[in-house]
PDB file of C-alpha atoms in Angstrom:
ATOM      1  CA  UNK A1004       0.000   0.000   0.000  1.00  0.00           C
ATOM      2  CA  UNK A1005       1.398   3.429  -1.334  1.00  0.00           C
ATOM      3  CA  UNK A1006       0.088   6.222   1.614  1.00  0.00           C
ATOM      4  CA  UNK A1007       0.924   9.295  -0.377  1.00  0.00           C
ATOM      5  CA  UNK A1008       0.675  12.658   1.114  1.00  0.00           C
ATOM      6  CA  UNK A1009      -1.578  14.887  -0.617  1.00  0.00           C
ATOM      7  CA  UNK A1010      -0.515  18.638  -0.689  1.00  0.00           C
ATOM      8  CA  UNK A1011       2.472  19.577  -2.115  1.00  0.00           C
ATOM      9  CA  UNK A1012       3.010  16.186  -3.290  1.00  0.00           C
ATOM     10  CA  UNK A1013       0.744  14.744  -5.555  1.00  0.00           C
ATOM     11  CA  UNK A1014      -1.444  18.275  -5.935  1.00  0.00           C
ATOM     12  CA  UNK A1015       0.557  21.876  -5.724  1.00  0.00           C
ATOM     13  CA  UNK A1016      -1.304  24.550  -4.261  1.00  0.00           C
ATOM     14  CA  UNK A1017      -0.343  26.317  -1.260  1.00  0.00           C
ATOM     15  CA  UNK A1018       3.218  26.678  -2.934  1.00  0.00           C
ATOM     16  CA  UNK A1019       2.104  28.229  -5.890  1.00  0.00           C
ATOM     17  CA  UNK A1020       0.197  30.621  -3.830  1.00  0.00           C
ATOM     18  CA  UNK A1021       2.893  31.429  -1.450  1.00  0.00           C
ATOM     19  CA  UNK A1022       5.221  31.596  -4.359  1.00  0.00           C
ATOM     20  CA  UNK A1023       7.637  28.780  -2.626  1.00  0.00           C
ATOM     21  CA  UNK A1024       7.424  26.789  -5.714  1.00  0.00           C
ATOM     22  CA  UNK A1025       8.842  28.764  -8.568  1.00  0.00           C
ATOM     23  CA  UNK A1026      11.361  30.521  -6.262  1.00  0.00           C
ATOM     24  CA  UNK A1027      12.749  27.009  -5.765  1.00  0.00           C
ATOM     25  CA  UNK A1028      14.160  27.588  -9.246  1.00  0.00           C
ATOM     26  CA  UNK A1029      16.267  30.439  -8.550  1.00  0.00           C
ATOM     27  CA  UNK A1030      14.275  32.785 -10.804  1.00  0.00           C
ATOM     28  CA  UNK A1031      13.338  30.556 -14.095  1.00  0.00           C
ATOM     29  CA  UNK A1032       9.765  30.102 -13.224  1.00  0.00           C
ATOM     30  CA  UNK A1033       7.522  33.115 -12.982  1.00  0.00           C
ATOM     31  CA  UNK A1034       6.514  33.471  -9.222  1.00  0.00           C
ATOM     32  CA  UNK A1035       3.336  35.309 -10.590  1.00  0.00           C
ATOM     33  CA  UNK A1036       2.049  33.498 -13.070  1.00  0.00           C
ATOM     34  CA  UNK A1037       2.285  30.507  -9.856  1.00  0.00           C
ATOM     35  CA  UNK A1038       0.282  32.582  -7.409  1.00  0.00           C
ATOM     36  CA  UNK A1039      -2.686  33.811 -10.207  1.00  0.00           C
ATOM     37  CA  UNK A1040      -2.540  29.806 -11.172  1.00  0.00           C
ATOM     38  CA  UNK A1041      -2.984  28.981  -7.524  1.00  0.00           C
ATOM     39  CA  UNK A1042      -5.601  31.854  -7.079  1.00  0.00           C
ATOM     40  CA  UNK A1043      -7.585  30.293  -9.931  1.00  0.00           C
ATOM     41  CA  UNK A1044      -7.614  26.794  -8.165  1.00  0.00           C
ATOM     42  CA  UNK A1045      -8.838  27.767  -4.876  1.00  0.00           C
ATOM     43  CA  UNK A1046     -11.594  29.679  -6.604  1.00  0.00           C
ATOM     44  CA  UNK A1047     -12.448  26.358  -8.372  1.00  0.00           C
ATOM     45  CA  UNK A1048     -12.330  24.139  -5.206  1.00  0.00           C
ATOM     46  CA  UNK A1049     -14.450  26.802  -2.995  1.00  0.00           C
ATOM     47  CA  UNK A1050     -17.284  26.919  -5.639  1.00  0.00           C
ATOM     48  CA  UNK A1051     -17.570  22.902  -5.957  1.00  0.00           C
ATOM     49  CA  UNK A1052     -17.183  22.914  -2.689  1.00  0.00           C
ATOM     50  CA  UNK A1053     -20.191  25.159  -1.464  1.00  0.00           C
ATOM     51  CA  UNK A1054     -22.237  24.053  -4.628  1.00  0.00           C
ATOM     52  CA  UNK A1055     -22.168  20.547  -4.576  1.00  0.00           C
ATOM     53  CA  UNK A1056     -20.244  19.289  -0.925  1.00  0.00           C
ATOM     54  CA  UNK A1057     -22.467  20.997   1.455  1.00  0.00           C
ATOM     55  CA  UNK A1058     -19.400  22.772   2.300  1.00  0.00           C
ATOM     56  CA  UNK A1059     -21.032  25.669   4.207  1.00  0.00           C
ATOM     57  CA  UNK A1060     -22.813  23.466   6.411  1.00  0.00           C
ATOM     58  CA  UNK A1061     -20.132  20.862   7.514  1.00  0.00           C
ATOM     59  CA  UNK A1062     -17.201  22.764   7.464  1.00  0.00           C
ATOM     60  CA  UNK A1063     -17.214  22.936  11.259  1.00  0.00           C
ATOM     61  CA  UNK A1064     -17.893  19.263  11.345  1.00  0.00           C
ATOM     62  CA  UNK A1065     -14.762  17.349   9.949  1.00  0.00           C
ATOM     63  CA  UNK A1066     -14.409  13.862   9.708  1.00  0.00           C
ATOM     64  CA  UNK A1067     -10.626  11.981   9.533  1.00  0.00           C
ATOM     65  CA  UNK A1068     -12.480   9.933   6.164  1.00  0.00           C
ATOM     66  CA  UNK A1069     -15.439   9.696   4.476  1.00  0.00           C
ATOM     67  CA  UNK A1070     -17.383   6.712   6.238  1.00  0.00           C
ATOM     68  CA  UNK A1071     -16.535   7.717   9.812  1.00  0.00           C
ATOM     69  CA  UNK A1072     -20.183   8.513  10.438  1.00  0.00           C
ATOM     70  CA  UNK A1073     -21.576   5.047   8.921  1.00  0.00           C
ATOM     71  CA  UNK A1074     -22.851   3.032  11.976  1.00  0.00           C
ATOM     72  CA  UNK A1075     -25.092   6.282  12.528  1.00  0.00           C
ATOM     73  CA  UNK A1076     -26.889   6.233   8.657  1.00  0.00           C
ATOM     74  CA  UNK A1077     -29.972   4.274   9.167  1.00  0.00           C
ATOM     75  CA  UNK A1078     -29.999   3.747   5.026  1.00  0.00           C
ATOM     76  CA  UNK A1079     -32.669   5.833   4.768  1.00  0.00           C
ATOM     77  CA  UNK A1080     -34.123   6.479   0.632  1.00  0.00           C
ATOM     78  CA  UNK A1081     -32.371  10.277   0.211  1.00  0.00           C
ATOM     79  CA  UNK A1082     -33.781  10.858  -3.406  1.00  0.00           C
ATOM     80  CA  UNK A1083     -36.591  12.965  -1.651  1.00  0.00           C
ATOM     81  CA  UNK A1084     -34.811  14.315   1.252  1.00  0.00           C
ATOM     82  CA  UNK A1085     -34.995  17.820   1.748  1.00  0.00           C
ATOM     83  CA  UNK A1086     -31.420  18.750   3.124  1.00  0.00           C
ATOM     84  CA  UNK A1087     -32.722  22.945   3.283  1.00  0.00           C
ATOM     85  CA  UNK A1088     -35.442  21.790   5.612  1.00  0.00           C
ATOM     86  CA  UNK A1089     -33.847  19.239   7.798  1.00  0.00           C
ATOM     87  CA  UNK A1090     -32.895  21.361  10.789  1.00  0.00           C
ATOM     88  CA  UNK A1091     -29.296  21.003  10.000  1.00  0.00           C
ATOM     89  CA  UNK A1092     -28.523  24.538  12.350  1.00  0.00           C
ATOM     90  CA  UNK A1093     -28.778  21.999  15.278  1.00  0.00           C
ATOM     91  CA  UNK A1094     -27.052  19.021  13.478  1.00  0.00           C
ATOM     92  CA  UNK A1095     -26.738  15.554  14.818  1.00  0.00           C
ATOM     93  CA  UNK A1096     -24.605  12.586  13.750  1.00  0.00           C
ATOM     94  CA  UNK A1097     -27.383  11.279  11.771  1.00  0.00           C
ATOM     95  CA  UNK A1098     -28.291  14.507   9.580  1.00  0.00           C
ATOM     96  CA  UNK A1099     -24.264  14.382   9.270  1.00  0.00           C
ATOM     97  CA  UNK A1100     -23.906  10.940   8.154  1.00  0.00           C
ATOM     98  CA  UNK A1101     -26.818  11.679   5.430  1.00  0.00           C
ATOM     99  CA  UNK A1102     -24.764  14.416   4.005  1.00  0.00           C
ATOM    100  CA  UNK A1103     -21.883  12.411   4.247  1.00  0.00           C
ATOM    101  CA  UNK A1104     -23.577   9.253   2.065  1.00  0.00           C
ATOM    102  CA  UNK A1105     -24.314  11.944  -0.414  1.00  0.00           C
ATOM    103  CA  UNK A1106     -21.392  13.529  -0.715  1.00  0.00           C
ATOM    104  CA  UNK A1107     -19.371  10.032  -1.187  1.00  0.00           C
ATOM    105  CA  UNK A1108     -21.959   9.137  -3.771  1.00  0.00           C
ATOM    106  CA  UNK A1109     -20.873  12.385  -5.775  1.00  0.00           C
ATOM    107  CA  UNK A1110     -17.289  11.360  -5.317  1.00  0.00           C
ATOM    108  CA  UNK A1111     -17.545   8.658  -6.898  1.00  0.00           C
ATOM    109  CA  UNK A1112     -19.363   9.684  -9.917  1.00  0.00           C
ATOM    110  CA  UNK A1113     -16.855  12.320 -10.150  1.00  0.00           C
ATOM    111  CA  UNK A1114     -17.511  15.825 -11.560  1.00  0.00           C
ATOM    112  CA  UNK A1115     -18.285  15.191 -14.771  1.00  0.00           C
ATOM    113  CA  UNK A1116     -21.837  14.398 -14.310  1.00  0.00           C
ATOM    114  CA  UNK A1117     -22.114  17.275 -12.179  1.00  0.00           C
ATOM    115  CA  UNK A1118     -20.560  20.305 -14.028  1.00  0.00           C
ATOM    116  CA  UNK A1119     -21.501  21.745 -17.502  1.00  0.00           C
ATOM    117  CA  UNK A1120     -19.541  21.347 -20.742  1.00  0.00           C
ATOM    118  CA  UNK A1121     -18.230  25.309 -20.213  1.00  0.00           C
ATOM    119  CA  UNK A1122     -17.436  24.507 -16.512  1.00  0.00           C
ATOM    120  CA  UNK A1123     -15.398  21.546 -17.435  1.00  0.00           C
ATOM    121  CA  UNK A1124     -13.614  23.630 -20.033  1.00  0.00           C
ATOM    122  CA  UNK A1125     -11.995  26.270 -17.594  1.00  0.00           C
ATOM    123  CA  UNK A1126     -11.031  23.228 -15.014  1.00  0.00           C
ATOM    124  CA  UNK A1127      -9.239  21.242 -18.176  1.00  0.00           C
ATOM    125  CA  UNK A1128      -7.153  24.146 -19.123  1.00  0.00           C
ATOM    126  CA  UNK A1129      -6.457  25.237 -15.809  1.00  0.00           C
ATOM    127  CA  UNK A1130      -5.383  21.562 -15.447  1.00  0.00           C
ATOM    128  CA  UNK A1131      -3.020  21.678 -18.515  1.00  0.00           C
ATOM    129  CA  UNK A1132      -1.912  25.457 -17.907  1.00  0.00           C
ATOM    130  CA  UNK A1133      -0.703  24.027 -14.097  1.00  0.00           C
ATOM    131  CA  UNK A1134       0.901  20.725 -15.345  1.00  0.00           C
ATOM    132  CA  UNK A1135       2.866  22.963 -18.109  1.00  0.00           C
ATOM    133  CA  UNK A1136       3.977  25.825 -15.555  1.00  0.00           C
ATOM    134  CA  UNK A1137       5.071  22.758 -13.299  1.00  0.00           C
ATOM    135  CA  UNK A1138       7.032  20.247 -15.855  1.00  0.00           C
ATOM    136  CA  UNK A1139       4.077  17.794 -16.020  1.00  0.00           C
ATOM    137  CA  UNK A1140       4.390  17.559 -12.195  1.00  0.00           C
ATOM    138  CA  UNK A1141       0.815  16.910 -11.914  1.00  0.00           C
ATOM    139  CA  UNK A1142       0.371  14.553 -14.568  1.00  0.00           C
ATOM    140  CA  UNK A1143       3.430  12.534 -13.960  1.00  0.00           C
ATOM    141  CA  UNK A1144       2.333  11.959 -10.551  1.00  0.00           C
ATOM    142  CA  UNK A1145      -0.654  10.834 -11.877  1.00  0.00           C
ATOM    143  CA  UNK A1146       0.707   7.805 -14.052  1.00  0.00           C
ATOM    144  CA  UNK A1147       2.653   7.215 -11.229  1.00  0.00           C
ATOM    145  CA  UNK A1148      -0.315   6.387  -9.303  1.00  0.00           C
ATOM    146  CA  UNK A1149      -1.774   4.369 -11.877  1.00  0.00           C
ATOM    147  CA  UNK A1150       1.227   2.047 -11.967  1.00  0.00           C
ATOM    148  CA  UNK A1151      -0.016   1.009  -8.117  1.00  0.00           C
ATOM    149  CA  UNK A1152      -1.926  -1.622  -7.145  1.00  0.00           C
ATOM    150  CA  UNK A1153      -3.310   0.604  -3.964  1.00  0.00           C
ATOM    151  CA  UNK A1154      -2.569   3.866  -2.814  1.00  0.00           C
ATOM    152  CA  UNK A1155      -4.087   5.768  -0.009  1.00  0.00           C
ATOM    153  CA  UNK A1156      -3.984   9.767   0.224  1.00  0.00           C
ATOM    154  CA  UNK A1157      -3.363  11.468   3.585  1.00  0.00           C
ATOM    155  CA  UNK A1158      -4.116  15.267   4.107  1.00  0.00           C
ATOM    156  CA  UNK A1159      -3.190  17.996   6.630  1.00  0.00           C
ATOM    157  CA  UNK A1160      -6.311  19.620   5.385  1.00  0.00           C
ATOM    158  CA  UNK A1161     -10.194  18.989   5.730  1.00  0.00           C
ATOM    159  CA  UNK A1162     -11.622  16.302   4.534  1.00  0.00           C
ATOM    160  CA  UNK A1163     -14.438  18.025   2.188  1.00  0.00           C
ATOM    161  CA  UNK A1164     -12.335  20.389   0.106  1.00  0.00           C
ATOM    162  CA  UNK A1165      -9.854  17.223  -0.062  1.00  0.00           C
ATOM    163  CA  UNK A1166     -12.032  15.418  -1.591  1.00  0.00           C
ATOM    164  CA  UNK A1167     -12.713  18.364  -4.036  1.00  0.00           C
ATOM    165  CA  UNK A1168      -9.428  18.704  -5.119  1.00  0.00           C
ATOM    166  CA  UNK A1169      -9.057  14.959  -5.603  1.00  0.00           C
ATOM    167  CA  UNK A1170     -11.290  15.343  -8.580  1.00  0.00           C
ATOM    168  CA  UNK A1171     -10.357  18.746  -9.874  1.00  0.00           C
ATOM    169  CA  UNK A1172      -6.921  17.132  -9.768  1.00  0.00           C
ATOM    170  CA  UNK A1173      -8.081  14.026 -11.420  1.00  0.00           C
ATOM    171  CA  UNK A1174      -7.152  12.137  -8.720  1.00  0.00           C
ATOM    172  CA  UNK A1175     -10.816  10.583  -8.946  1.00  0.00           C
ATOM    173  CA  UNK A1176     -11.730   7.544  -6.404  1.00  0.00           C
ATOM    174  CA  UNK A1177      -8.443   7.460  -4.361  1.00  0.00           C
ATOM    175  CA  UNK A1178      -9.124   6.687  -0.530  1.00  0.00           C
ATOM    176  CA  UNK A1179      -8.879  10.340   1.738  1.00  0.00           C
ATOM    177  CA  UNK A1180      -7.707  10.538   5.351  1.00  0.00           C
ATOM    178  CA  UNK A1181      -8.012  13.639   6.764  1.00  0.00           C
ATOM    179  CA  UNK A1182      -5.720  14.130   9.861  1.00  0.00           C
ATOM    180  CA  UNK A1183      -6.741  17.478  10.232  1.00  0.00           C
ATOM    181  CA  UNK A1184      -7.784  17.219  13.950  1.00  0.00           C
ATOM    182  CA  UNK A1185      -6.001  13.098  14.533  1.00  0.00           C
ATOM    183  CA  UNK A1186      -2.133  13.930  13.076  1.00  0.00           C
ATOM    184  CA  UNK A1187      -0.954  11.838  11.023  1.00  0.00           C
ATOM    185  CA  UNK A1188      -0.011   8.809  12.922  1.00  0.00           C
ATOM    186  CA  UNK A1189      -3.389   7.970  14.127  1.00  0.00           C
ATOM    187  CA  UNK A1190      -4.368   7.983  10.242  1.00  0.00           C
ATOM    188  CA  UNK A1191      -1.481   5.486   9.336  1.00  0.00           C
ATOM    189  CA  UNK A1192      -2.429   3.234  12.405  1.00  0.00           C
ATOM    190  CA  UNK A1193      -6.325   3.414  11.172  1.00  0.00           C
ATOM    191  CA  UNK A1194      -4.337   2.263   7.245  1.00  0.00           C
ATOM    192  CA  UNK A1195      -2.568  -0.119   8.200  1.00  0.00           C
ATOM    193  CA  UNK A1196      -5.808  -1.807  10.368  1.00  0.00           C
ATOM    194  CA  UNK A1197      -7.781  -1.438   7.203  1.00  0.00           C
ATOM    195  CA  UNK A1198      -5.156  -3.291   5.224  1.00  0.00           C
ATOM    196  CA  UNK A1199      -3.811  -6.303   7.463  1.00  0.00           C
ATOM    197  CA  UNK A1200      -0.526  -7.958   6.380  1.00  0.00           C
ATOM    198  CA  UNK A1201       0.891  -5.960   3.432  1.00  0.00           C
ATOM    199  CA  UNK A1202       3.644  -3.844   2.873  1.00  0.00           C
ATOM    200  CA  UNK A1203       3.518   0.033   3.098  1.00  0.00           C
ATOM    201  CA  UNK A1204       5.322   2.597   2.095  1.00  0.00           C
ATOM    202  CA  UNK A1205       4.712   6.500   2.359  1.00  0.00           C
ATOM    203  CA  UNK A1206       5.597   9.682  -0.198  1.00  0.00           C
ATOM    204  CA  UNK A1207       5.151  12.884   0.969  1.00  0.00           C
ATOM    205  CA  UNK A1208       6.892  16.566   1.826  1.00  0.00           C
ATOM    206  CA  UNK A1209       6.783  17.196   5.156  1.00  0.00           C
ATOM    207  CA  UNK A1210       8.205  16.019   8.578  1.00  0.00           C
ATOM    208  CA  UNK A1211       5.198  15.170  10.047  1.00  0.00           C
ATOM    209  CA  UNK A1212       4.366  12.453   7.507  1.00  0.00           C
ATOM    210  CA  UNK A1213       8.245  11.301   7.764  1.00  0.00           C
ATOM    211  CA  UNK A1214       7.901  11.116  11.807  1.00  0.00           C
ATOM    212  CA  UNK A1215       5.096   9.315  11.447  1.00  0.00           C
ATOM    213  CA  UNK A1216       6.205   6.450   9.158  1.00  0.00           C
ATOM    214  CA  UNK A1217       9.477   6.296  11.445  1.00  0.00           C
ATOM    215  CA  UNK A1218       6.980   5.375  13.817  1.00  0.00           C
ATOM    216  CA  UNK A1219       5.475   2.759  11.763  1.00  0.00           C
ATOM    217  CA  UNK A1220       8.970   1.186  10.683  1.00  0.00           C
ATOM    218  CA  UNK A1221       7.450   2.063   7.297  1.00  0.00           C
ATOM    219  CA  UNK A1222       9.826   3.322   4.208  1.00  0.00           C
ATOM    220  CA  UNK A1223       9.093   7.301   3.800  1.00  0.00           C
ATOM    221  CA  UNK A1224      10.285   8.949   0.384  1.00  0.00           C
ATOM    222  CA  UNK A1225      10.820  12.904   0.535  1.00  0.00           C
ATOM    223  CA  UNK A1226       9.651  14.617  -1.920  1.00  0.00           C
ATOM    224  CA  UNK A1227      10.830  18.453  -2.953  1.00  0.00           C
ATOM    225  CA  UNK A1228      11.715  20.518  -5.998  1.00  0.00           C
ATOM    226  CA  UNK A1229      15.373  20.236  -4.879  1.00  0.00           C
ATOM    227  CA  UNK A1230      15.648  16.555  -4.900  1.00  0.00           C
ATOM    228  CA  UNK A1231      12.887  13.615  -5.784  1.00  0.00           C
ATOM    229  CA  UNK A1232      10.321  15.637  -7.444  1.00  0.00           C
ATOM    230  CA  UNK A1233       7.459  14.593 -10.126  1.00  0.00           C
ATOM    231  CA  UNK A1234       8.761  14.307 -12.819  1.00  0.00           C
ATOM    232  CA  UNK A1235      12.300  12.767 -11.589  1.00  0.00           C
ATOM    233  CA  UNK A1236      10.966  10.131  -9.170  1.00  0.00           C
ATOM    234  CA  UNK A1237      11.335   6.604 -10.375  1.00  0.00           C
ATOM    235  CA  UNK A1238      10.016   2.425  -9.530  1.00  0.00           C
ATOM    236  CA  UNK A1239      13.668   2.171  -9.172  1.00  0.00           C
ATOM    237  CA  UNK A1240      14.225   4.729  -6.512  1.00  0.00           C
ATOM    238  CA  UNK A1241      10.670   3.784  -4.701  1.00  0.00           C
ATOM    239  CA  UNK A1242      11.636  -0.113  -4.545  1.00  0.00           C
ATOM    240  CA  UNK A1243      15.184   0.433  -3.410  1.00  0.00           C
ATOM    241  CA  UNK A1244      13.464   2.499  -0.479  1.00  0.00           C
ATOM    242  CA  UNK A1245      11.130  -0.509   0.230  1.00  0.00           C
ATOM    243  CA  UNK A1246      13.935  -2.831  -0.314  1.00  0.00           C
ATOM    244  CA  UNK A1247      15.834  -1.328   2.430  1.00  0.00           C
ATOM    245  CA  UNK A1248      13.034  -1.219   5.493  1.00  0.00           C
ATOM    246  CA  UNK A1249      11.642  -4.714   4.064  1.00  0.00           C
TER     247      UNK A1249
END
């Protein structure tokens, strides 16, 4: 199982806003053009977000992954369900777990069936205006994914506009932990429960994820602009790390 941190590993945001990215360069990327590309995606991810995620309403409510609330959905039939009218200003794990159900069902249809032809438009050339700004960062760690039999994502941030940028990433159908409010740790420990007796190794940026795996006794692969970075990062390089802890 491949546990990939999420930000500034497999999707570049905050970097591009902050600028961090291109000035990792030394001055051959334009740190503008990064930080009005960023801008552009956070627009994006706020509008599916509120239109489509019930972000307004749960945003104070998040959840480490997307069936935490399960044991309290009774199943109930939601094609009539009124989700203006349901009293949701005093929420309870139930009226949670309903939004919830709903909003996994719409990640796993993916956006396609939810936005319009013109909609789609502006995300697909955003899309291909990031990956060329970036050196096909986005879209080489893409294939990369799809060379794996299993890989998990694990995010600093909150679970809902996680998901969102999942499929504005095209990153569609990938497993989300959130350890927004848990750290990281806890999230591996819940992984590696949900997948007894395999192997695991983690790719990410940041110490936390690298502490954490240290932890675990699991392999943990850096990645940065300055060293491994999509598009440099190789099976070669990944299975010598794995060869090493295993």
């Amino acid at each position: 199982v491949y546990i990939w941190d999420m930000d500034e590993t497999l999707i570049l945001l905050k970097s591009l806003l902050d600028g961090t990215y291109a000035e990792a360069f030394g001055g051959s990327k334009d740190v503008q053009k990064g930080i009005e590309i960023g801008k552009r995606w956070e627009k994006h991810i706020l509008q599916v977000c509120d239109e489509y995620f019930f972000y307004e309403q749960v945003e104070n409510y998040n959840e480490p992954f997307l069936d935490a609330l399960s044991e309290y959905d009774d199943g109930r039939d939601l094609s009539d369900y009124d989700f203006s009218k349901d009293g949701f200003d005093n929420p309870n794990k139930r009226k949670l777990a309903y939004r919830h159900r709903l909003i996994a069902q719409k990640y796993a249809q993916g956006l396609h069936s939810a936005l319009n032809q013109e909609t789609i438009k502006l995300w697909d050339d955003l899309y291909d205006l990031t990956d060329s700004y970036t050196d096909k960062w986005l879209s080489t760690a893409r294939a990369f994914l799809e060379q794996k039999n299993l890989n998990v994502l694990v995010t600093s941030g909150s679970l809902i506009p996680s998901l969102v940028k999942c499929l504005l990433f095209r990153l569609d159908n990938l497993l989300v932990y959130s350890s927004w409010e848990v750290g990281k740790h806890q999230c591996f420990s819940w992984i590696k429960d949900r997948y007894p007796g395999v192997r695991f190794c983690v790719i990410g940026d940041g110490w936390e994820e690298c502490e954490a795996a240290q932890r675990m006794r699991w392999p943990f692969i850096r990645i940065d602009p300055q060293s491994h970075r999509f598009p440099g990062l190789t099976m070669k390089t990944v299975n010598h790390y794995i060869d090493v802890v295993y």
